[in-house]
Amino acid sequence: MRISFCQALLTGAIILNLLILYYVSRAQQQMMEKRREQGKGLKKASLPVSGLGAMGNLVGGSMVGGVKLGGLEGNMRGPRVTILVREFEDFENYVGDVARSFLRQRPELPFLAVAENSPYPPLALPEGARLLVMSPSPDQPPQTHRPEFNVQTEFSLLVPDGVELDHGRQVERLIRELEGEGGGPVRLVAAPVLTRSSVQCLHLRVNLREWTATYSPAASGSSGSVCTALQGDAVVLIRTEDLFNLSVPLGRPLMSSLFVQTSLRGWKVKLLEGPSFSASHRPLFSSAHNQWKADSRLKDATNHLMRSFGLKRLILPDGRDQWFGCSKETARCFGTVRDDTPEYLYIERWTPPCCLRALRETTKYVINILESSGVRYWLEGGSLLGAARHQDIIPWDYDVDLGIYLEDVPNCDYLKNLDSGSLVDANGYVWERAVEGDFYRVQYSETNHLHVDLWPFYPRNGVMTRDTWTEHKQDVEFSEHFLQPLVPMPFAGITTYGPNNHRAFLELKFGEGVIENPQYPNPAKKRLDRSRTFGS
């Protein structure tokens, strides 16, 4: 077979391209290997050993993400623990005193104060103590700002500001306690500051799917309490490998950040009855103004941490709620819903609890007005489905649906004039005719668009119907006998009204078995994992 000139030219071009790809790939591989070698050199340079820098002796090395962080090999054995001070304020602190106290008793221990930005005024640290600033600088290698490259001991001791070391045996006691737990769930050991009563051992349950963290008191034991979180002043020992395998190892507030992450991993903390660490600087702040500044920064840091972790609600040990989500003055937690599938379902979460709270408030408010105005209504669609299942809004639903009699609309001052535009009532709720179709909508506020939809129907020959229809499943005709009479139904914490045969009504609209077989509104886009529907 003869090869034409064009075929030969094409073959040559293909061979040439393959050769170019081969050499480019080789060059990239060599460049990556060179960078890795440079990284190792930078890492070694940033971690001086005893006699060559302020860090003191380094130990055989920790494992972070399966990668050994380096250290001394062979029989040389240095200190086993690094002292870390993370929680302090730049405007007033005692970090220098903490360093002097620990280094006086244990001068061989590496001491590291860690801050997000360079403190001002600068810290007055003694010889042997170092400051690590985590904010990156364009003229420095990344290792300079990453604590995991600067902590080379087997253990890390997290020490609050103002704490003192009375004798070196306190550190050894904590190490023995943690080693005695072996490979069990106890991965942290803590000792109280001042007195045991200053620290509370708590159980912490974090439910990311519901954006919620729940704290509850834990019982004390004779040899110490084992729990999943602490509240109060404590010194905490953790293996360095464990610390730096956390997503945010040194977030602030430190204890909140630490225990949210460790509890999700199933780790526990053992709080010892003693010995306590002393602290001559209590309270930490010398003026009411500085205490106010510290409290304000703590509040801001907590807000930032909870939002970054995707936690909208904290249930405190005394049962009180602390909210970090949307309110009447802020936008709702999710954007425009497309394909009946809100964005949070794609990240395996349900409706944020702050949004559910706002929906319940709006529902109660609207129903009270409808009832006082003489407007007949009934639970519709997914809201009726939620009432039938568990007397509340479906955990992944993003609005509430009510059906109303069209002929009753003139009875309600908020509804009868909506053809001319929207109305903001005295309580900040927005009443409007929906732009998507012939129905009404009541929004939580002008800023927060969580809403209750009101679907007007009218009877014709015994059938409830509408003049215009949407693509919603519940937007279909049905027999008026379902509404004669309407029956009370518990929903969202109040007594509402629904069809007299809600099962037949729902199966007419959604299909047989819909109550017992929960599913997301658009399974073609996202399906519900029924094996964990209402579990943790």
Coordinates of C-alpha atoms in Angstrom, one line a residue:
M1 CA 0.0 0.0 0.0
R2 CA 1.4 3.4 -1.0
I3 CA 1.4 6.3 1.5
S4 CA 0.5 9.7 0.1
F5 CA 2.4 12.8 0.8
C6 CA -0.4 14.1 3.0
Q7 CA -0.5 10.9 5.0
A8 CA 3.2 11.0 5.6
L9 CA 3.0 14.6 6.7
L10 CA 0.2 13.8 9.1
T11 CA 2.1 10.9 10.5
G12 CA 5.2 13.0 11.0
A13 CA 3.2 15.7 12.8
I14 CA 1.7 13.1 15.2
I15 CA 5.2 11.7 16.0
L16 CA 6.5 15.2 16.6
N17 CA 3.7 16.1 19.0
L18 CA 4.2 12.9 20.9
L19 CA 7.9 13.7 21.3
I20 CA 7.1 17.3 22.5
L21 CA 4.6 16.0 25.0
Y22 CA 7.1 13.5 26.3
Y23 CA 9.9 16.1 26.9
V24 CA 7.4 18.6 28.4
S25 CA 6.2 15.9 30.9
R26 CA 9.8 15.0 31.7
A27 CA 10.7 18.7 32.3
Q28 CA 7.6 19.1 34.6
Q29 CA 8.5 16.0 36.6
Q30 CA 12.1 17.2 37.1
M31 CA 10.9 20.7 38.1
M32 CA 8.5 19.1 40.7
E33 CA 11.3 17.0 42.1
K34 CA 13.5 20.0 42.4
R35 CA 10.8 21.9 44.2
R36 CA 10.3 19.1 46.7
E37 CA 14.0 19.0 47.4
Q38 CA 14.0 22.8 47.9
G39 CA 11.0 22.4 50.3
K40 CA 12.9 19.8 52.3
G41 CA 15.8 22.2 52.6
L42 CA 13.6 25.1 53.6
K43 CA 11.9 22.9 56.2
K44 CA 15.2 21.8 57.7
A45 CA 16.4 25.4 57.7
S46 CA 13.3 26.6 59.6
L47 CA 13.7 24.0 62.3
P48 CA 17.1 24.6 64.1
V49 CA 18.3 22.0 66.6
S50 CA 19.8 22.6 70.0
G51 CA 22.8 24.9 69.9
L52 CA 21.8 26.2 66.5
G53 CA 18.6 28.2 67.2
A54 CA 16.0 29.2 69.7
M55 CA 13.8 26.1 69.2
G56 CA 16.0 23.8 71.2
N57 CA 16.2 20.0 70.6
L58 CA 13.8 18.4 68.2
V59 CA 12.5 14.9 68.6
G60 CA 12.1 12.0 66.2
G61 CA 9.2 13.8 64.5
S62 CA 5.4 13.7 64.2
M63 CA 3.2 12.4 61.5
V64 CA 0.8 14.8 59.8
G65 CA -1.5 13.5 57.1
G66 CA 0.8 10.4 56.9
V67 CA 3.9 12.6 56.3
K68 CA 6.7 12.6 58.8
L69 CA 7.5 16.1 59.9
G70 CA 11.2 15.4 60.5
G71 CA 13.4 15.7 63.6
L72 CA 16.4 13.9 65.0
E73 CA 17.0 10.3 64.2
G74 CA 18.9 7.7 66.1
N75 CA 19.4 7.6 69.9
M76 CA 19.3 11.4 70.5
R77 CA 16.1 12.1 72.4
G78 CA 15.0 15.7 73.0
P79 CA 11.9 17.1 74.7
R80 CA 8.6 15.3 74.0
V81 CA 6.2 18.3 74.2
T82 CA 6.0 21.8 72.8
I83 CA 4.2 24.6 74.8
L84 CA 1.7 26.4 72.6
V85 CA 0.0 29.7 73.6
R86 CA -2.7 30.6 71.1
E87 CA -5.4 32.4 73.1
F88 CA -4.3 35.9 74.0
E89 CA -5.0 39.5 73.2
D90 CA -2.3 41.8 71.9
F91 CA -3.6 44.9 73.8
E92 CA -3.0 43.2 77.2
N93 CA -1.5 39.8 77.8
Y94 CA 0.9 37.8 80.0
V95 CA 2.5 35.6 77.4
G96 CA 6.0 36.7 78.4
D97 CA 5.3 35.7 82.0
V98 CA 3.9 32.3 80.8
A99 CA 7.0 31.6 78.8
R100 CA 9.3 32.6 81.7
S101 CA 7.4 30.4 84.1
F102 CA 7.5 27.3 81.9
L103 CA 11.1 27.8 80.8
R104 CA 12.3 28.4 84.4
Q105 CA 11.0 24.9 85.3
R106 CA 11.7 23.2 81.9
P107 CA 14.2 25.2 79.9
E108 CA 14.6 22.5 77.3
L109 CA 10.9 22.7 76.2
P110 CA 10.2 24.5 72.9
F111 CA 7.8 27.4 73.6
L112 CA 5.7 28.9 70.8
A113 CA 3.3 31.8 70.9
V114 CA 1.0 31.7 67.9
A115 CA -0.9 34.7 66.5
E116 CA -2.9 35.4 63.4
N117 CA -1.1 38.7 62.8
S118 CA 2.0 40.3 64.4
P119 CA 0.9 41.5 67.9
Y120 CA 1.1 45.2 68.7
P121 CA 2.6 46.2 71.0
P122 CA 5.1 43.4 70.3
L123 CA 5.4 40.5 72.7
A124 CA 8.3 40.7 75.2
L125 CA 9.4 37.0 75.0
P126 CA 12.4 35.6 76.9
E127 CA 15.2 33.7 75.3
G128 CA 14.0 30.3 74.2
A129 CA 10.5 31.4 73.3
R130 CA 9.3 32.2 69.8
L131 CA 6.5 33.9 68.1
L132 CA 4.9 32.4 65.0
V133 CA 2.6 34.6 62.9
M134 CA 0.2 32.6 60.7
S135 CA -0.6 35.3 58.2
P136 CA 1.5 34.7 55.1
S137 CA 4.1 37.1 53.9
P138 CA 5.0 37.3 50.2
D139 CA 8.8 37.3 50.9
Q140 CA 8.7 34.2 53.1
P141 CA 8.4 30.5 52.3
P142 CA 5.1 28.9 53.4
Q143 CA 6.7 26.8 56.1
T144 CA 7.5 30.1 58.0
H145 CA 3.8 30.6 58.8
R146 CA 2.6 27.1 59.3
P147 CA 2.7 25.8 62.9
E148 CA 2.9 22.1 61.8
F149 CA 6.4 22.8 60.4
N150 CA 7.5 24.5 63.7
V151 CA 6.2 21.9 66.2
Q152 CA 8.4 18.8 66.0
T153 CA 7.7 17.1 69.3
E154 CA 5.4 14.1 69.9
F155 CA 3.0 16.1 72.1
S156 CA 1.6 19.7 72.1
L157 CA 0.5 21.4 75.3
L158 CA -2.2 24.1 74.8
V159 CA -1.8 26.7 77.5
P160 CA -4.1 29.6 78.2
D161 CA -2.7 33.1 78.8
G162 CA -1.6 33.9 82.3
V163 CA -1.0 30.2 83.4
E164 CA 2.1 29.2 85.4
L165 CA 4.1 26.0 85.7
D166 CA 4.8 25.3 89.4
H167 CA 6.9 22.2 88.8
G168 CA 7.9 20.1 85.8
R169 CA 6.1 17.0 87.0
Q170 CA 2.8 18.5 86.0
V171 CA 3.7 18.1 82.3
E172 CA 4.9 14.5 82.8
R173 CA 1.7 13.6 84.6
L174 CA -0.4 14.7 81.6
I175 CA 1.9 12.7 79.2
R176 CA 1.5 9.6 81.4
E177 CA -2.2 9.9 81.5
L178 CA -2.5 10.3 77.7
E179 CA -0.1 7.4 77.0
G180 CA -2.1 5.3 79.5
E181 CA -5.2 5.6 77.3
G182 CA -3.4 3.7 74.5
G183 CA -5.3 3.8 71.2
G184 CA -8.7 4.4 72.7
P185 CA -11.1 7.2 72.1
V186 CA -9.4 9.5 74.7
R187 CA -7.1 11.6 72.5
L188 CA -6.8 14.6 74.8
V189 CA -6.0 15.0 78.5
A190 CA -6.7 18.3 80.4
A191 CA -5.8 19.7 83.8
P192 CA -7.8 22.6 85.4
V193 CA -6.4 26.1 86.0
L194 CA -6.7 27.2 89.6
T195 CA -9.4 24.8 90.8
R196 CA -11.3 21.8 89.3
S197 CA -14.6 23.7 89.8
S198 CA -13.4 26.3 87.2
V199 CA -13.8 23.8 84.4
Q200 CA -16.9 21.9 83.3
C201 CA -16.8 18.7 81.4
L202 CA -19.5 18.6 78.7
H203 CA -20.9 16.3 76.1
L204 CA -20.9 17.9 72.6
R205 CA -23.0 16.5 69.7
V206 CA -22.4 18.2 66.4
N207 CA -25.0 17.6 63.6
L208 CA -23.6 19.2 60.5
R209 CA -26.6 18.2 58.5
E210 CA -28.8 20.3 60.8
W211 CA -26.2 23.0 61.3
T212 CA -26.4 22.5 65.0
A213 CA -24.0 21.8 68.0
T214 CA -25.6 20.7 71.3
Y215 CA -23.8 20.9 74.6
S216 CA -25.0 19.0 77.7
P217 CA -23.4 18.5 81.2
A218 CA -21.3 15.3 81.7
A219 CA -21.0 13.4 85.0
S220 CA -17.7 13.5 87.0
G221 CA -15.8 10.3 88.0
S222 CA -13.4 9.6 90.8
S223 CA -10.3 9.5 88.7
G224 CA -11.4 12.3 86.3
S225 CA -14.2 13.0 83.8
V226 CA -14.3 11.8 80.2
C227 CA -16.3 13.9 77.9
T228 CA -16.2 15.5 74.5
A229 CA -15.8 19.2 75.3
L230 CA -14.6 21.5 78.1
Q231 CA -15.9 24.9 79.3
G232 CA -13.6 27.0 81.4
D233 CA -9.9 27.4 82.1
A234 CA -7.8 24.3 81.3
V235 CA -4.4 23.2 80.0
V236 CA -4.9 20.6 77.3
L237 CA -2.4 17.9 76.0
I238 CA -2.8 16.4 72.6
R239 CA -0.5 14.4 70.3
T240 CA 0.9 16.7 67.7
E241 CA 0.0 14.3 65.0
D242 CA -3.7 14.5 66.0
L243 CA -3.6 18.3 66.4
F244 CA -2.3 19.0 62.9
N245 CA -4.6 16.4 61.3
L246 CA -7.5 18.7 62.3
S247 CA -8.9 20.9 59.5
V248 CA -8.3 24.1 61.6
P249 CA -5.8 23.0 64.3
L250 CA -5.4 26.4 66.0
G251 CA -8.6 28.3 65.2
R252 CA -10.1 30.8 67.7
P253 CA -11.8 30.6 70.1
L254 CA -9.3 27.7 70.5
M255 CA -11.4 25.4 72.8
S256 CA -14.6 25.8 70.7
S257 CA -12.7 25.2 67.5
L258 CA -10.8 22.2 68.9
F259 CA -13.7 20.3 70.4
V260 CA -16.1 20.8 67.5
Q261 CA -13.5 19.0 65.3
T262 CA -12.5 16.3 67.8
S263 CA -16.1 15.4 68.7
L264 CA -16.9 14.9 65.0
R265 CA -14.0 12.4 64.9
G266 CA -15.3 10.6 68.0
W267 CA -12.4 11.7 70.2
K268 CA -12.8 12.3 73.9
V269 CA -11.0 14.4 76.4
K270 CA -10.2 13.3 80.0
L271 CA -10.3 16.1 82.6
L272 CA -8.1 15.2 85.5
E273 CA -9.2 16.1 89.1
G274 CA -5.7 17.5 89.7
P275 CA -3.1 18.8 90.0
S276 CA -4.3 22.2 88.9
F277 CA -2.1 24.8 87.1
S278 CA -1.7 28.1 88.9
A279 CA -2.5 31.5 87.4
S280 CA -1.6 34.7 89.3
H281 CA -3.1 36.8 86.5
R282 CA -6.9 36.3 87.0
P283 CA -8.8 38.2 85.9
L284 CA -6.7 38.6 82.8
F285 CA -7.7 42.2 82.1
S286 CA -6.9 45.2 84.3
S287 CA -9.8 47.4 83.2
A288 CA -13.4 47.1 82.3
H289 CA -12.6 48.6 78.9
N290 CA -10.1 45.9 78.1
Q291 CA -12.5 43.3 79.3
W292 CA -15.1 44.7 76.9
K293 CA -12.6 44.7 74.1
A294 CA -11.8 41.0 74.8
D295 CA -15.4 40.1 75.0
S296 CA -16.1 41.8 71.7
R297 CA -13.3 40.1 70.0
L298 CA -14.4 36.7 71.4
K299 CA -17.9 37.3 70.0
D300 CA -16.5 38.2 66.6
A301 CA -14.2 35.2 66.6
T302 CA -17.0 32.9 67.6
N303 CA -19.2 34.2 64.9
H304 CA -16.5 33.8 62.3
L305 CA -15.6 30.3 63.5
M306 CA -19.2 29.0 63.6
R307 CA -20.0 30.4 60.1
S308 CA -16.8 28.8 58.7
F309 CA -17.8 25.5 60.3
G310 CA -21.4 25.8 59.0
L311 CA -23.0 25.9 62.4
K312 CA -26.0 28.2 62.7
R313 CA -27.2 27.1 66.2
L314 CA -25.6 26.3 69.5
I315 CA -27.7 24.7 72.2
L316 CA -25.9 25.6 75.5
P317 CA -25.7 23.4 78.6
D318 CA -28.5 25.4 80.3
G319 CA -30.8 24.9 77.3
R320 CA -30.4 28.4 75.9
D321 CA -29.9 28.9 72.1
Q322 CA -27.1 30.9 70.5
W323 CA -27.8 31.7 66.8
F324 CA -25.3 32.4 64.1
G325 CA -27.6 32.3 61.0
C326 CA -30.0 34.7 59.4
S327 CA -32.5 37.0 61.1
K328 CA -35.2 39.5 60.1
E329 CA -32.5 42.1 59.4
T330 CA -30.3 39.8 57.2
A331 CA -30.7 37.9 54.0
R332 CA -31.8 34.2 54.3
C333 CA -29.0 31.6 54.4
F334 CA -29.5 30.3 50.8
G335 CA -30.0 31.9 47.4
T336 CA -32.6 31.5 44.7
V337 CA -33.9 27.9 44.5
R338 CA -33.5 26.2 41.2
D339 CA -35.2 22.9 40.1
D340 CA -36.9 22.8 43.5
T341 CA -33.6 21.8 45.0
P342 CA -32.0 24.4 47.4
E343 CA -28.2 24.6 47.4
Y344 CA -27.7 23.1 50.8
L345 CA -29.1 19.7 49.7
Y346 CA -26.1 19.3 47.4
I347 CA -23.7 19.5 50.4
E348 CA -25.7 16.9 52.3
R349 CA -27.4 19.4 54.6
W350 CA -31.0 20.3 55.4
T351 CA -32.7 23.7 55.9
P352 CA -30.7 25.8 58.4
P353 CA -32.4 26.0 61.8
C354 CA -32.5 29.8 61.7
C355 CA -34.5 29.6 58.5
L356 CA -36.9 27.0 60.0
R357 CA -37.4 29.3 63.0
A358 CA -38.2 32.2 60.6
L359 CA -40.7 30.1 58.6
R360 CA -42.4 29.0 61.8
E361 CA -42.7 32.6 63.0
T362 CA -44.1 33.7 59.6
T363 CA -46.5 30.8 59.5
K364 CA -47.9 31.6 63.0
Y365 CA -48.2 35.3 62.1
V366 CA -50.0 34.7 58.8
I367 CA -52.4 32.1 60.2
N368 CA -53.3 34.4 63.0
I369 CA -54.2 37.1 60.5
L370 CA -56.2 34.8 58.2
E371 CA -58.2 33.4 61.1
S372 CA -59.0 36.8 62.6
S373 CA -60.0 38.0 59.1
G374 CA -62.3 35.1 58.4
V375 CA -60.2 33.7 55.6
R376 CA -60.6 29.9 55.3
Y377 CA -57.3 28.1 54.8
W378 CA -55.7 24.7 54.9
L379 CA -52.2 23.2 54.9
E380 CA -51.1 22.5 51.4
G381 CA -48.5 20.5 49.6
G382 CA -45.2 19.8 51.4
S383 CA -46.4 21.7 54.5
L384 CA -49.4 19.2 54.9
L385 CA -46.9 16.4 54.3
G386 CA -44.7 17.7 57.1
A387 CA -47.7 18.0 59.4
A388 CA -48.8 14.4 58.6
R389 CA -45.3 13.0 59.2
H390 CA -44.1 14.9 62.3
Q391 CA -46.3 17.9 62.9
D392 CA -43.8 20.4 61.7
I393 CA -42.1 21.7 58.6
I394 CA -40.2 19.1 56.6
P395 CA -36.6 19.4 57.7
W396 CA -35.3 20.2 54.1
D397 CA -38.3 22.4 53.0
Y398 CA -37.7 26.1 52.3
D399 CA -41.2 27.6 52.4
V400 CA -44.7 27.0 53.7
D401 CA -47.8 26.4 51.6
L402 CA -51.4 27.3 52.5
G403 CA -54.5 27.0 50.4
I404 CA -57.2 29.6 50.8
Y405 CA -60.7 30.2 49.4
L406 CA -60.5 32.9 46.7
E407 CA -63.9 34.3 47.7
D408 CA -62.5 35.1 51.2
V409 CA -59.6 37.3 50.0
P410 CA -61.6 40.5 50.3
N411 CA -62.0 39.8 54.0
C412 CA -58.3 40.4 54.6
D413 CA -57.0 44.0 54.4
Y414 CA -53.5 42.8 53.6
L415 CA -54.6 40.7 50.6
K416 CA -57.5 42.6 49.0
N417 CA -55.4 45.5 47.6
L418 CA -52.3 43.6 46.5
D419 CA -53.1 44.0 42.8
S420 CA -51.6 47.5 43.1
G421 CA -48.3 46.3 44.6
S422 CA -46.7 45.0 47.8
L423 CA -47.4 46.0 51.3
V424 CA -45.1 46.1 54.3
D425 CA -47.1 45.8 57.5
A426 CA -46.3 47.2 60.9
N427 CA -44.3 44.2 62.0
G428 CA -42.1 44.2 58.9
Y429 CA -43.7 41.3 57.0
V430 CA -44.1 41.8 53.2
W431 CA -47.4 40.9 51.6
E432 CA -47.3 40.7 47.8
R433 CA -48.8 39.0 44.7
A434 CA -46.2 36.5 43.6
V435 CA -44.5 37.3 40.3
E436 CA -44.3 33.5 39.4
G437 CA -48.1 33.1 39.2
D438 CA -51.6 33.8 40.5
F439 CA -51.0 33.4 44.2
Y440 CA -49.9 35.5 47.2
R441 CA -46.7 35.5 49.2
V442 CA -45.8 36.7 52.7
Q443 CA -42.1 37.3 53.2
Y444 CA -40.4 37.3 56.6
S445 CA -39.1 40.9 55.9
E446 CA -37.9 43.1 53.1
T447 CA -34.4 41.7 53.6
N448 CA -35.1 38.1 54.4
H449 CA -37.2 36.5 51.7
L450 CA -38.2 33.3 53.6
H451 CA -41.9 33.1 52.9
V452 CA -45.4 31.6 53.2
D453 CA -47.3 31.1 49.9
L454 CA -51.1 31.4 49.8
W455 CA -52.7 29.5 46.9
P456 CA -56.3 30.7 46.1
F457 CA -58.8 28.1 45.0
Y458 CA -62.5 28.4 44.2
P459 CA -65.2 25.7 44.0
R460 CA -66.8 24.8 40.6
N461 CA -69.3 22.0 40.5
G462 CA -67.8 20.5 43.7
V463 CA -64.2 20.7 42.5
M464 CA -61.7 23.1 43.9
T465 CA -59.9 24.8 41.0
R466 CA -57.9 27.8 39.8
D467 CA -57.8 29.9 36.7
T468 CA -54.0 29.6 36.3
W469 CA -51.6 26.8 37.2
T470 CA -48.0 26.3 38.0
E471 CA -45.8 23.3 37.7
H472 CA -45.9 22.5 41.4
K473 CA -47.2 19.0 42.2
Q474 CA -49.8 20.3 44.7
D475 CA -51.2 22.8 42.2
V476 CA -54.0 20.5 40.9
E477 CA -57.8 20.3 41.1
F478 CA -59.4 18.3 43.9
S479 CA -62.8 17.6 45.4
E480 CA -64.2 20.2 47.8
H481 CA -65.3 17.4 50.1
F482 CA -61.7 17.3 51.4
L483 CA -62.4 20.8 52.9
Q484 CA -65.9 20.0 54.3
P485 CA -65.1 20.2 57.1
L486 CA -61.6 21.4 57.7
V487 CA -60.0 19.6 60.7
P488 CA -57.5 20.8 63.3
M489 CA -53.9 19.7 62.7
P490 CA -50.8 20.4 64.8
F491 CA -48.1 22.1 62.8
A492 CA -45.0 24.3 63.6
G493 CA -46.0 24.6 67.2
I494 CA -49.6 25.7 66.7
T495 CA -52.9 24.3 65.8
T496 CA -53.8 24.8 62.1
Y497 CA -56.4 23.4 59.8
G498 CA -56.0 20.7 57.1
P499 CA -58.2 18.5 54.8
N500 CA -60.4 16.0 56.6
N501 CA -58.7 13.1 54.9
H502 CA -55.1 14.2 54.6
R503 CA -53.8 10.8 53.5
A504 CA -56.1 10.6 50.5
F505 CA -55.5 14.3 49.8
L506 CA -51.7 13.9 49.8
E507 CA -51.8 10.7 47.7
L508 CA -54.0 12.4 45.2
K509 CA -51.3 15.0 44.7
F510 CA -48.1 13.2 45.3
G511 CA -48.8 9.5 44.9
E512 CA -49.5 6.4 47.0
G513 CA -47.3 5.9 50.1
V514 CA -46.0 9.5 50.1
I515 CA -46.2 9.9 53.8
E516 CA -44.2 6.8 54.6
N517 CA -41.6 7.3 51.8
P518 CA -39.9 10.7 52.2
Q519 CA -38.0 12.1 49.3
Y520 CA -36.5 15.3 48.2
P521 CA -38.7 17.5 46.0
N522 CA -36.7 16.8 42.8
P523 CA -35.1 13.3 43.0
A524 CA -33.7 13.7 39.4
K525 CA -31.4 16.4 40.8
K526 CA -30.8 15.1 44.3
R527 CA -32.1 12.0 46.0
L528 CA -32.6 11.5 49.8
D529 CA -30.5 8.8 51.5
R530 CA -33.4 7.2 53.4
S531 CA -31.0 5.1 55.5
R532 CA -30.2 8.2 57.5
T533 CA -33.4 10.2 57.1
F534 CA -34.0 11.2 60.7
G535 CA -30.9 9.8 62.3
S536 CA -27.7 11.6 63.2

